[in-house]
Structure formats: C-alpha cells, structure tokens
PDB file of C-alpha atoms and ligand atoms in Angstrom:
ATOM      1  CA  MET A 202      55.398 125.470 190.273  1.00  0.00           C
ATOM      2  CA  LYS A 203      53.511 124.754 186.826  1.00  0.00           C
ATOM      3  CA  GLU A 204      55.104 121.689 184.790  1.00  0.00           C
ATOM      4  CA  ASN A 205      56.665 122.808 181.520  1.00  0.00           C
ATOM      5  CA  ILE A 206      55.202 120.809 178.229  1.00  0.00           C
ATOM      6  CA  GLY A 207      56.668 121.940 175.655  1.00  0.00           C
ATOM      7  CA  VAL A 208      60.022 122.057 177.966  1.00  0.00           C
ATOM      8  CA  ASP A 209      58.519 118.367 179.076  1.00  0.00           C
ATOM      9  CA  PHE A 210      57.947 117.929 175.297  1.00  0.00           C
ATOM     10  CA  LEU A 211      61.217 118.468 173.821  1.00  0.00           C
ATOM     11  CA  GLU A 212      62.569 116.495 176.448  1.00  0.00           C
ATOM     12  CA  ARG A 213      60.943 113.528 175.331  1.00  0.00           C
ATOM     13  CA  THR A 214      60.906 113.959 172.241  1.00  0.00           C
ATOM     14  CA  LYS A 215      65.158 113.347 172.336  1.00  0.00           C
ATOM     15  CA  TYR A 216      66.690 110.623 170.848  1.00  0.00           C
ATOM     16  CA  ARG A 217      67.674 109.021 173.991  1.00  0.00           C
ATOM     17  CA  ASN A 218      64.501 108.679 174.994  1.00  0.00           C
ATOM     18  CA  LEU A 219      62.454 107.445 172.282  1.00  0.00           C
ATOM     19  CA  ASP A 220      60.814 103.760 172.394  1.00  0.00           C
ATOM     20  CA  VAL A 221      61.742 101.579 169.475  1.00  0.00           C
ATOM     21  CA  PRO A 222      59.304 102.726 166.440  1.00  0.00           C
ATOM     22  CA  ALA A 223      57.140 100.621 165.111  1.00  0.00           C
ATOM     23  CA  GLN A 224      58.894 100.214 161.804  1.00  0.00           C
ATOM     24  CA  SER A 225      61.985  98.770 163.653  1.00  0.00           C
ATOM     25  CA  LEU A 226      59.402  96.271 165.244  1.00  0.00           C
ATOM     26  CA  GLY A 227      58.484  95.354 162.006  1.00  0.00           C
ATOM     27  CA  TYR A 228      54.931  96.335 162.089  1.00  0.00           C
ATOM     28  CA  PRO A 229      53.587  97.361 158.326  1.00  0.00           C
ATOM     29  CA  ASN A 230      53.489 100.544 156.693  1.00  0.00           C
ATOM     30  CA  PRO A 231      50.661 102.272 156.786  1.00  0.00           C
ATOM     31  CA  PRO A 232      48.294 103.448 154.313  1.00  0.00           C
ATOM     32  CA  LEU A 233      50.200 106.819 152.327  1.00  0.00           C
ATOM     33  CA  GLN A 234      46.620 108.567 152.405  1.00  0.00           C
ATOM     34  CA  LYS A 235      43.045 107.935 154.076  1.00  0.00           C
ATOM     35  CA  PRO A 236      40.684 105.652 152.122  1.00  0.00           C
ATOM     36  CA  VAL A 237      37.734 106.924 149.546  1.00  0.00           C
ATOM     37  CA  LYS A 238      34.926 106.411 150.947  1.00  0.00           C
ATOM     38  CA  ASN A 239      32.641 109.092 149.249  1.00  0.00           C
ATOM     39  CA  GLN A 240      31.791 110.283 145.543  1.00  0.00           C
ATOM     40  CA  THR A 241      34.931 112.346 144.125  1.00  0.00           C
ATOM     41  CA  ILE A 242      35.206 115.132 141.918  1.00  0.00           C
ATOM     42  CA  GLU A 243      37.523 115.572 139.415  1.00  0.00           C
ATOM     43  CA  LEU A 244      39.938 118.270 139.249  1.00  0.00           C
ATOM     44  CA  PRO A 245      41.825 119.808 136.279  1.00  0.00           C
ATOM     45  CA  SER A 246      45.068 118.024 135.675  1.00  0.00           C
ATOM     46  CA  PRO A 247      47.906 119.387 137.065  1.00  0.00           C
ATOM     47  CA  SER A 248      49.474 119.953 133.532  1.00  0.00           C
ATOM     48  CA  LEU A 249      46.929 120.994 132.130  1.00  0.00           C
ATOM     49  CA  ILE A 250      47.256 124.145 134.704  1.00  0.00           C
ATOM     50  CA  SER A 251      48.986 127.102 132.842  1.00  0.00           C
ATOM     51  CA  ILE A 252      50.560 130.263 135.024  1.00  0.00           C
ATOM     52  CA  GLU A 253      52.153 132.947 133.652  1.00  0.00           C
ATOM     53  CA  ASP A 254      55.082 132.875 134.196  1.00  0.00           C
ATOM     54  CA  CYS A 255      56.502 134.866 137.983  1.00  0.00           C
ATOM     55  CA  ASN A 256      59.458 135.713 139.258  1.00  0.00           C
ATOM     56  CA  VAL A 257      60.168 133.475 142.673  1.00  0.00           C
ATOM     57  CA  ARG A 258      62.124 136.357 144.285  1.00  0.00           C
ATOM     58  CA  GLU A 259      59.135 139.212 143.792  1.00  0.00           C
ATOM     59  CA  ILE A 260      57.030 136.703 144.862  1.00  0.00           C
ATOM     60  CA  ILE A 261      58.630 136.006 148.259  1.00  0.00           C
ATOM     61  CA  GLU A 262      59.084 139.917 149.085  1.00  0.00           C
ATOM     62  CA  ALA A 263      54.897 140.172 148.153  1.00  0.00           C
ATOM     63  CA  ARG A 264      53.792 137.963 150.293  1.00  0.00           C
ATOM     64  CA  SER A 265      52.302 138.790 153.386  1.00  0.00           C
ATOM     65  CA  SER A 266      49.508 137.643 155.129  1.00  0.00           C
ATOM     66  CA  VAL A 267      45.790 138.905 153.635  1.00  0.00           C
ATOM     67  CA  ARG A 268      42.800 138.863 155.534  1.00  0.00           C
ATOM     68  CA  SER A 269      40.426 141.130 152.863  1.00  0.00           C
ATOM     69  CA  TYR A 270      39.371 139.445 149.892  1.00  0.00           C
ATOM     70  CA  SER A 271      37.441 140.477 146.759  1.00  0.00           C
ATOM     71  CA  ASP A 272      34.093 138.572 146.718  1.00  0.00           C
ATOM     72  CA  GLU A 273      34.916 136.805 143.149  1.00  0.00           C
ATOM     73  CA  HIS A 274      34.786 133.176 143.374  1.00  0.00           C
ATOM     74  CA  ILE A 275      37.917 130.561 142.332  1.00  0.00           C
ATOM     75  CA  ASN A 276      37.882 128.790 139.652  1.00  0.00           C
ATOM     76  CA  LEU A 277      38.588 124.770 139.093  1.00  0.00           C
ATOM     77  CA  GLU A 278      41.854 125.422 137.167  1.00  0.00           C
ATOM     78  CA  GLU A 279      43.013 127.668 140.219  1.00  0.00           C
ATOM     79  CA  LEU A 280      42.356 125.888 142.972  1.00  0.00           C
ATOM     80  CA  SER A 281      44.031 122.846 141.202  1.00  0.00           C
ATOM     81  CA  TYR A 282      46.854 124.748 140.782  1.00  0.00           C
ATOM     82  CA  LEU A 283      47.013 125.570 144.223  1.00  0.00           C
ATOM     83  CA  LEU A 284      46.267 122.238 145.863  1.00  0.00           C
ATOM     84  CA  TRP A 285      49.206 120.607 143.499  1.00  0.00           C
ATOM     85  CA  CYS A 286      51.680 123.233 144.925  1.00  0.00           C
ATOM     86  CA  ILE A 287      50.590 122.640 148.936  1.00  0.00           C
ATOM     87  CA  GLN A 288      50.167 119.032 147.910  1.00  0.00           C
ATOM     88  CA  GLY A 289      50.980 117.348 144.904  1.00  0.00           C
ATOM     89  CA  VAL A 290      52.328 114.142 144.410  1.00  0.00           C
ATOM     90  CA  LYS A 291      55.045 113.288 141.472  1.00  0.00           C
ATOM     91  CA  LYS A 292      56.024 110.008 142.130  1.00  0.00           C
ATOM     92  CA  VAL A 293      54.735 107.247 144.338  1.00  0.00           C
ATOM     93  CA  VAL A 294      56.048 104.016 144.877  1.00  0.00           C
ATOM     94  CA  SER A 295      53.461 101.502 145.433  1.00  0.00           C
ATOM     95  CA  GLY A 296      52.891 101.021 149.312  1.00  0.00           C
ATOM     96  CA  ILE A 297      55.786 102.337 150.384  1.00  0.00           C
ATOM     97  CA  ALA A 298      56.274 106.218 149.970  1.00  0.00           C
ATOM     98  CA  SER A 299      54.736 109.431 148.035  1.00  0.00           C
ATOM     99  CA  PHE A 300      57.996 112.016 146.858  1.00  0.00           C
ATOM    100  CA  ARG A 301      55.276 115.567 146.586  1.00  0.00           C
ATOM    101  CA  ASN A 302      55.529 119.859 145.772  1.00  0.00           C
ATOM    102  CA  VAL A 303      56.729 120.099 149.436  1.00  0.00           C
ATOM    103  CA  PRO A 304      59.479 118.453 151.414  1.00  0.00           C
ATOM    104  CA  SER A 305      58.065 115.843 154.540  1.00  0.00           C
ATOM    105  CA  ALA A 306      60.441 113.760 156.682  1.00  0.00           C
ATOM    106  CA  GLY A 307      61.021 110.453 155.617  1.00  0.00           C
ATOM    107  CA  ALA A 308      58.559 110.918 152.620  1.00  0.00           C
ATOM    108  CA  ARG A 309      56.312 109.867 155.644  1.00  0.00           C
ATOM    109  CA  HIS A 310      53.314 113.100 154.297  1.00  0.00           C
ATOM    110  CA  ALA A 311      51.286 112.580 157.167  1.00  0.00           C
ATOM    111  CA  LEU A 312      48.338 115.505 156.372  1.00  0.00           C
ATOM    112  CA  GLU A 313      45.888 114.734 154.825  1.00  0.00           C
ATOM    113  CA  THR A 314      44.200 118.238 153.524  1.00  0.00           C
ATOM    114  CA  TYR A 315      40.486 119.557 153.127  1.00  0.00           C
ATOM    115  CA  ILE A 316      39.054 122.957 151.798  1.00  0.00           C
ATOM    116  CA  ILE A 317      36.268 124.550 152.610  1.00  0.00           C
ATOM    117  CA  SER A 318      34.166 125.643 149.808  1.00  0.00           C
ATOM    118  CA  ASN A 319      32.803 129.463 150.390  1.00  0.00           C
ATOM    119  CA  ARG A 320      32.983 130.192 146.815  1.00  0.00           C
ATOM    120  CA  VAL A 321      34.062 127.943 144.413  1.00  0.00           C
ATOM    121  CA  GLN A 322      32.730 128.198 141.090  1.00  0.00           C
ATOM    122  CA  GLY A 323      31.708 124.791 139.903  1.00  0.00           C
ATOM    123  CA  LEU A 324      31.254 123.118 143.878  1.00  0.00           C
ATOM    124  CA  ASP A 325      28.820 123.573 146.238  1.00  0.00           C
ATOM    125  CA  LYS A 326      29.061 124.980 150.016  1.00  0.00           C
ATOM    126  CA  GLY A 327      30.680 122.352 152.285  1.00  0.00           C
ATOM    127  CA  ILE A 328      33.927 119.959 152.960  1.00  0.00           C
ATOM    128  CA  TYR A 329      35.894 118.830 150.814  1.00  0.00           C
ATOM    129  CA  ARG A 330      38.966 116.260 151.244  1.00  0.00           C
ATOM    130  CA  PHE A 331      41.895 116.418 148.945  1.00  0.00           C
ATOM    131  CA  ILE A 332      43.555 112.834 148.131  1.00  0.00           C
ATOM    132  CA  ALA A 333      46.751 114.037 146.565  1.00  0.00           C
ATOM    133  CA  ILE A 334      47.196 110.451 145.278  1.00  0.00           C
ATOM    134  CA  GLY A 335      44.500 110.853 142.389  1.00  0.00           C
ATOM    135  CA  HIS A 336      44.390 114.047 142.144  1.00  0.00           C
ATOM    136  CA  LYS A 337      40.648 114.634 142.805  1.00  0.00           C
ATOM    137  CA  LEU A 338      38.596 115.644 145.766  1.00  0.00           C
ATOM    138  CA  GLU A 339      36.184 113.664 148.091  1.00  0.00           C
ATOM    139  CA  VAL A 340      33.281 115.075 149.011  1.00  0.00           C
ATOM    140  CA  ILE A 341      33.290 115.116 152.779  1.00  0.00           C
ATOM    141  CA  GLU A 342      29.766 117.162 153.130  1.00  0.00           C
ATOM    142  CA  ILE A 343      27.521 119.967 151.838  1.00  0.00           C
ATOM    143  CA  ASP A 344      26.670 122.631 154.019  1.00  0.00           C
ATOM    144  CA  ASN A 345      25.788 125.986 152.894  1.00  0.00           C
ATOM    145  CA  ASN A 346      26.305 127.903 156.562  1.00  0.00           C
ATOM    146  CA  VAL A 347      30.312 126.030 156.331  1.00  0.00           C
ATOM    147  CA  VAL A 348      32.091 128.798 156.800  1.00  0.00           C
ATOM    148  CA  ARG A 349      30.080 129.945 159.687  1.00  0.00           C
ATOM    149  CA  GLU A 350      31.223 127.350 161.798  1.00  0.00           C
ATOM    150  CA  VAL A 351      34.610 127.527 160.415  1.00  0.00           C
ATOM    151  CA  LYS A 352      34.541 131.173 161.662  1.00  0.00           C
ATOM    152  CA  LYS A 353      33.683 130.009 164.972  1.00  0.00           C
ATOM    153  CA  ALA A 354      35.960 127.102 165.310  1.00  0.00           C
ATOM    154  CA  CYS A 355      38.624 129.346 164.258  1.00  0.00           C
ATOM    155  CA  LEU A 356      37.904 131.878 167.734  1.00  0.00           C
ATOM    156  CA  ASN A 357      35.715 134.075 165.680  1.00  0.00           C
ATOM    157  CA  GLN A 358      38.392 135.306 163.174  1.00  0.00           C
ATOM    158  CA  GLU A 359      35.932 137.266 161.049  1.00  0.00           C
ATOM    159  CA  PHE A 360      37.886 137.540 158.335  1.00  0.00           C
ATOM    160  CA  VAL A 361      37.197 134.070 157.607  1.00  0.00           C
ATOM    161  CA  THR A 362      33.663 134.369 155.991  1.00  0.00           C
ATOM    162  CA  GLU A 363      34.869 136.354 153.552  1.00  0.00           C
ATOM    163  CA  SER A 364      37.645 133.800 151.922  1.00  0.00           C
ATOM    164  CA  ALA A 365      36.967 131.677 148.997  1.00  0.00           C
ATOM    165  CA  LEU A 366      38.038 129.021 150.614  1.00  0.00           C
ATOM    166  CA  VAL A 367      39.400 127.473 153.740  1.00  0.00           C
ATOM    167  CA  VAL A 368      41.974 125.158 153.735  1.00  0.00           C
ATOM    168  CA  VAL A 369      42.726 122.569 156.880  1.00  0.00           C
ATOM    169  CA  TRP A 370      45.209 120.892 156.895  1.00  0.00           C
ATOM    170  CA  SER A 371      45.084 117.527 159.320  1.00  0.00           C
ATOM    171  CA  ALA A 372      47.979 115.344 161.168  1.00  0.00           C
ATOM    172  CA  VAL A 373      47.651 111.402 160.541  1.00  0.00           C
ATOM    173  CA  PRO A 374      50.082 110.583 163.430  1.00  0.00           C
ATOM    174  CA  TYR A 375      51.072 106.895 163.240  1.00  0.00           C
ATOM    175  CA  ARG A 376      52.355 107.774 159.300  1.00  0.00           C
ATOM    176  CA  MET A 377      54.951 109.244 161.113  1.00  0.00           C
ATOM    177  CA  THR A 378      55.229 108.429 164.182  1.00  0.00           C
ATOM    178  CA  TRP A 379      55.213 104.731 162.801  1.00  0.00           C
ATOM    179  CA  ARG A 380      59.202 105.398 162.265  1.00  0.00           C
ATOM    180  CA  TYR A 381      60.116 107.844 164.455  1.00  0.00           C
ATOM    181  CA  GLY A 382      58.553 107.349 167.021  1.00  0.00           C
ATOM    182  CA  ASP A 383      56.773 110.502 169.251  1.00  0.00           C
ATOM    183  CA  ARG A 384      59.813 112.434 167.730  1.00  0.00           C
ATOM    184  CA  GLY A 385      57.627 111.996 164.897  1.00  0.00           C
ATOM    185  CA  TYR A 386      55.201 114.121 166.627  1.00  0.00           C
ATOM    186  CA  ARG A 387      57.269 117.416 165.792  1.00  0.00           C
ATOM    187  CA  TYR A 388      58.092 116.751 162.523  1.00  0.00           C
ATOM    188  CA  LEU A 389      54.062 116.805 161.035  1.00  0.00           C
ATOM    189  CA  PHE A 390      54.360 120.278 162.845  1.00  0.00           C
ATOM    190  CA  LEU A 391      57.239 121.131 160.516  1.00  0.00           C
ATOM    191  CA  ASP A 392      55.959 119.712 157.491  1.00  0.00           C
ATOM    192  CA  ALA A 393      52.509 121.819 157.542  1.00  0.00           C
ATOM    193  CA  GLY A 394      54.605 124.911 157.710  1.00  0.00           C
ATOM    194  CA  HIS A 395      55.991 123.674 154.327  1.00  0.00           C
ATOM    195  CA  SER A 396      52.709 123.343 152.855  1.00  0.00           C
ATOM    196  CA  CYS A 397      51.562 126.649 154.015  1.00  0.00           C
ATOM    197  CA  GLN A 398      54.137 128.430 152.776  1.00  0.00           C
ATOM    198  CA  ASN A 399      54.185 126.881 149.588  1.00  0.00           C
ATOM    199  CA  LEU A 400      50.389 127.914 149.796  1.00  0.00           C
ATOM    200  CA  TYR A 401      51.325 131.334 150.760  1.00  0.00           C
ATOM    201  CA  LEU A 402      53.723 131.747 148.048  1.00  0.00           C
ATOM    202  CA  SER A 403      51.656 130.081 144.890  1.00  0.00           C
ATOM    203  CA  SER A 404      47.982 131.891 145.829  1.00  0.00           C
ATOM    204  CA  GLU A 405      50.299 134.846 145.727  1.00  0.00           C
ATOM    205  CA  SER A 406      51.232 133.604 141.793  1.00  0.00           C
ATOM    206  CA  ILE A 407      47.929 134.185 140.720  1.00  0.00           C
ATOM    207  CA  GLY A 408      46.562 137.072 142.684  1.00  0.00           C
ATOM    208  CA  TYR A 409      45.269 135.261 146.043  1.00  0.00           C
ATOM    209  CA  GLY A 410      45.864 136.232 149.161  1.00  0.00           C
ATOM    210  CA  VAL A 411      46.142 133.994 152.368  1.00  0.00           C
ATOM    211  CA  CYS A 412      46.647 134.609 156.517  1.00  0.00           C
ATOM    212  CA  ALA A 413      47.650 131.314 158.326  1.00  0.00           C
ATOM    213  CA  ILE A 414      45.670 129.949 161.464  1.00  0.00           C
ATOM    214  CA  ALA A 415      46.903 128.567 164.098  1.00  0.00           C
ATOM    215  CA  ALA A 416      44.384 130.020 166.296  1.00  0.00           C
ATOM    216  CA  PHE A 417      41.414 127.176 167.039  1.00  0.00           C
ATOM    217  CA  SER A 418      39.294 125.554 169.072  1.00  0.00           C
ATOM    218  CA  ASP A 419      40.780 122.091 168.215  1.00  0.00           C
ATOM    219  CA  GLU A 420      37.469 120.465 169.464  1.00  0.00           C
ATOM    220  CA  ASN A 421      35.481 122.480 167.113  1.00  0.00           C
ATOM    221  CA  MET A 422      37.538 122.182 164.681  1.00  0.00           C
ATOM    222  CA  ASN A 423      38.085 118.300 164.522  1.00  0.00           C
ATOM    223  CA  GLU A 424      33.831 117.995 164.979  1.00  0.00           C
ATOM    224  CA  LEU A 425      33.465 119.941 162.007  1.00  0.00           C
ATOM    225  CA  ILE A 426      35.432 117.834 159.707  1.00  0.00           C
ATOM    226  CA  GLY A 427      35.090 114.715 161.307  1.00  0.00           C
ATOM    227  CA  ILE A 428      37.374 113.381 162.854  1.00  0.00           C
ATOM    228  CA  ASP A 429      38.769 112.161 166.638  1.00  0.00           C
ATOM    229  CA  GLY A 430      41.867 114.741 167.206  1.00  0.00           C
ATOM    230  CA  LYS A 431      44.290 111.831 168.275  1.00  0.00           C
ATOM    231  CA  ASP A 432      44.255 109.230 165.572  1.00  0.00           C
ATOM    232  CA  GLU A 433      43.827 112.080 163.200  1.00  0.00           C
ATOM    233  CA  PHE A 434      43.829 115.965 164.093  1.00  0.00           C
ATOM    234  CA  VAL A 435      43.469 119.449 162.371  1.00  0.00           C
ATOM    235  CA  ILE A 436      47.742 121.095 163.035  1.00  0.00           C
ATOM    236  CA  TYR A 437      46.818 123.884 160.680  1.00  0.00           C
ATOM    237  CA  VAL A 438      44.432 126.333 159.274  1.00  0.00           C
ATOM    238  CA  SER A 439      44.445 129.018 156.204  1.00  0.00           C
ATOM    239  CA  ALA A 440      42.278 131.824 154.483  1.00  0.00           C
ATOM    240  CA  VAL A 441      42.086 132.126 150.732  1.00  0.00           C
ATOM    241  CA  GLY A 442      40.265 134.785 148.523  1.00  0.00           C
ATOM    242  CA  LYS A 443      41.258 136.816 145.887  1.00  0.00           C
ATOM    243  CA  LYS A 444      43.191 140.160 146.654  1.00  0.00           C
ATOM    244  CA  ASN A 445      40.892 143.535 146.740  1.00  0.00           C
TER     245      ASN A 445
HETATM  246  C1  FMN B 154      52.134 129.513 162.964  1.00  0.00           C
HETATM  247  C2  FMN B 154      51.470 131.052 162.345  1.00  0.00           C
HETATM  248  C3  FMN B 154      49.821 131.082 163.061  1.00  0.00           C
HETATM  249  C4  FMN B 154      48.897 131.910 162.841  1.00  0.00           C
HETATM  250  N1  FMN B 154      47.950 132.164 163.099  1.00  0.00           N
HETATM  251  C5  FMN B 154      47.503 133.598 162.854  1.00  0.00           C
HETATM  252  C6  FMN B 154      45.621 133.786 163.416  1.00  0.00           C
HETATM  253  O1  FMN B 154      45.537 132.778 164.205  1.00  0.00           O
HETATM  254  N2  FMN B 154      45.468 134.502 162.784  1.00  0.00           N
HETATM  255  C7  FMN B 154      45.584 135.912 162.341  1.00  0.00           C
HETATM  256  O2  FMN B 154      44.961 136.861 161.696  1.00  0.00           O
HETATM  257  N3  FMN B 154      46.990 135.529 161.721  1.00  0.00           N
HETATM  258  C8  FMN B 154      47.214 134.929 162.194  1.00  0.00           C
HETATM  259  N4  FMN B 154      49.064 134.437 161.396  1.00  0.00           N
HETATM  260  C9  FMN B 154      49.622 135.545 160.342  1.00  0.00           C
HETATM  261  C10 FMN B 154      50.394 136.056 161.420  1.00  0.00           C
HETATM  262  O3  FMN B 154      49.926 137.144 161.954  1.00  0.00           O
HETATM  263  C11 FMN B 154      51.297 136.466 160.575  1.00  0.00           C
HETATM  264  O4  FMN B 154      52.065 136.045 159.590  1.00  0.00           O
HETATM  265  C12 FMN B 154      52.334 138.039 161.334  1.00  0.00           C
HETATM  266  O5  FMN B 154      51.430 139.196 161.466  1.00  0.00           O
HETATM  267  C13 FMN B 154      53.327 138.262 160.523  1.00  0.00           C
HETATM  268  O6  FMN B 154      52.742 139.319 158.725  1.00  0.00           O
HETATM  269  P1  FMN B 154      53.064 138.310 157.543  1.00  0.00           P
HETATM  270  O7  FMN B 154      52.498 137.200 156.852  1.00  0.00           O
HETATM  271  O8  FMN B 154      51.815 139.800 156.653  1.00  0.00           O
HETATM  272  O9  FMN B 154      54.563 138.224 157.430  1.00  0.00           O
HETATM  273  C14 FMN B 154      49.615 133.443 162.087  1.00  0.00           C
HETATM  274  C15 FMN B 154      51.120 133.056 161.056  1.00  0.00           C
HETATM  275  C16 FMN B 154      51.204 132.434 161.190  1.00  0.00           C
HETATM  276  C17 FMN B 154      52.907 131.360 161.026  1.00  0.00           C
END
C-alpha cells in the first residue's frame, strides 16, 4: 500500500518525534525579512489611509470568493491598505521579532508577500515584493505578460487574468523551524491562512473581491517569483479585483 504522506507528516511532527531545534542549539535568529536588493517604491503610509467605517459582522457575512472583476485599476492607497491588513507591521523588536496585523506562531512571521500587478495605478505590470518592515514595494521584475504566466502557473484558472492584482505568499521555513523544528512547517500553512482571511475581509471592506488559490504548480509559481522552492516556497495565492 502507498505510504500515507499526510499521516506520516503528522506523526513525524509530533513533539515527541522532533529533533532539538536550531534556537535551542544556540544558532542565531535568522533575519526578520529577506534583504532588499532592488529598486523600491514608497507606498502611502498606513496611517494616512482612510476607509469608510464598516461593520465587522456585516463584512464577515458578506465575504465570499469572487472570480469575476470589473476592469478598474486599484490605486496605491487601496493597495497599501490591503498590504497593511495582511502583513502590516505594528512593532519591531530589533533583530528578534516583529508584531503585525496578523498573528504568527511565536511571532516568527516566516511569510514573504509578493504582488503581481496587472491593473495597479502607478505601477507597471510585473512582480513586486512587499517589504513589510518599511512598508514599501521592491521591484522584482517588470513584465507585461506576467498575469498570463500566473494564470498558467495556477493551472490555467482563467479568472486570474481578469484580476487587478494577485497576491502570492511565500514561506521562508527556517525562520519558523529555527524555533520549532519540523513542527514549524505546520505553522507556516496556518499563518498563511490568517493572512489570506485578512485579505478577504479587508478587500470586502473597500468593495474588492478575492478568490484564494491553492491549485497551482509549485514549480511554475516558484520559478515565476524567482525562489528555489526549498529555502523559500510559494504557499498560497489569491486573485483580487474590484467587484462587478
Ligand atoms: C485553501 C483554499 C484553496 C482554494 N483554492 C482555490 C482555487 O485554486 N481555485 C478557486 O477557484 N477557488 C479556490 N478556493 C476557494 C474555494 O473554492 C471557496 O472558498 C469555497 O468554494 C467556498 O466558497 P466561499 O469562499 O465563497 O465561501 C480555495 C479556498 C481555500 C480556502
């Protein structure tokens, strides 16, 4: 019988089966985010973004997955707001941890956030990384055809090409496993879920719709973002656009 990978994963990540993690062995805390290597673009400050008052109960009830979008552009203020909601940093304890608008196991915040710009006012089409500590964007690649590449990587889910932007979360596992060993892999997926839910709710609050996407080719998505799939791998994707 084929080995059950899921059951095996749960078994091997039980506390009793874990190796001593790097932190307990005295290894240094890895960086809180990946270094910035390219040109950056300032985003409107989160403190300047104003949104209409909204009722959380109504927003939660109204949320659904949206796969059809108007052809409007999202503006930088709205983008800045969404990024702040999904990974915005409230406090940094230098070299130790950051505290953000989403929870994370041990405040490890092992996610990186990329956006694929398709119709963002003031941004060329292409791939950008959200620099959470600093609240700005790093240009990864300008590419007019990028949304078609993302659609292909998302197993040809056509609605992706209609979106104004696509959010791609990656995980840097060592940032988490440094403290928790292989059990940390469980937490990466949980953290991604929290962030995506904030994307759903914050988008809903400004008239945008979201569809979470987990049906993607790992190889194609990692290659598109320019990551190796091991030390950093794409964990979750979402399409976002103004509701019709
Ligand atoms: C982990 C996860 C993966 C998903 N992957 C996809 C996907 O690849 N394509 C898609 O169209 N919808 C995807 N969805 C959206 C679900 O189909 C949707 O949440 C579900 O049908 C319930 O509908 P609702 O979100 O409108 O309540 C995904 C949702 C989750 C939570």
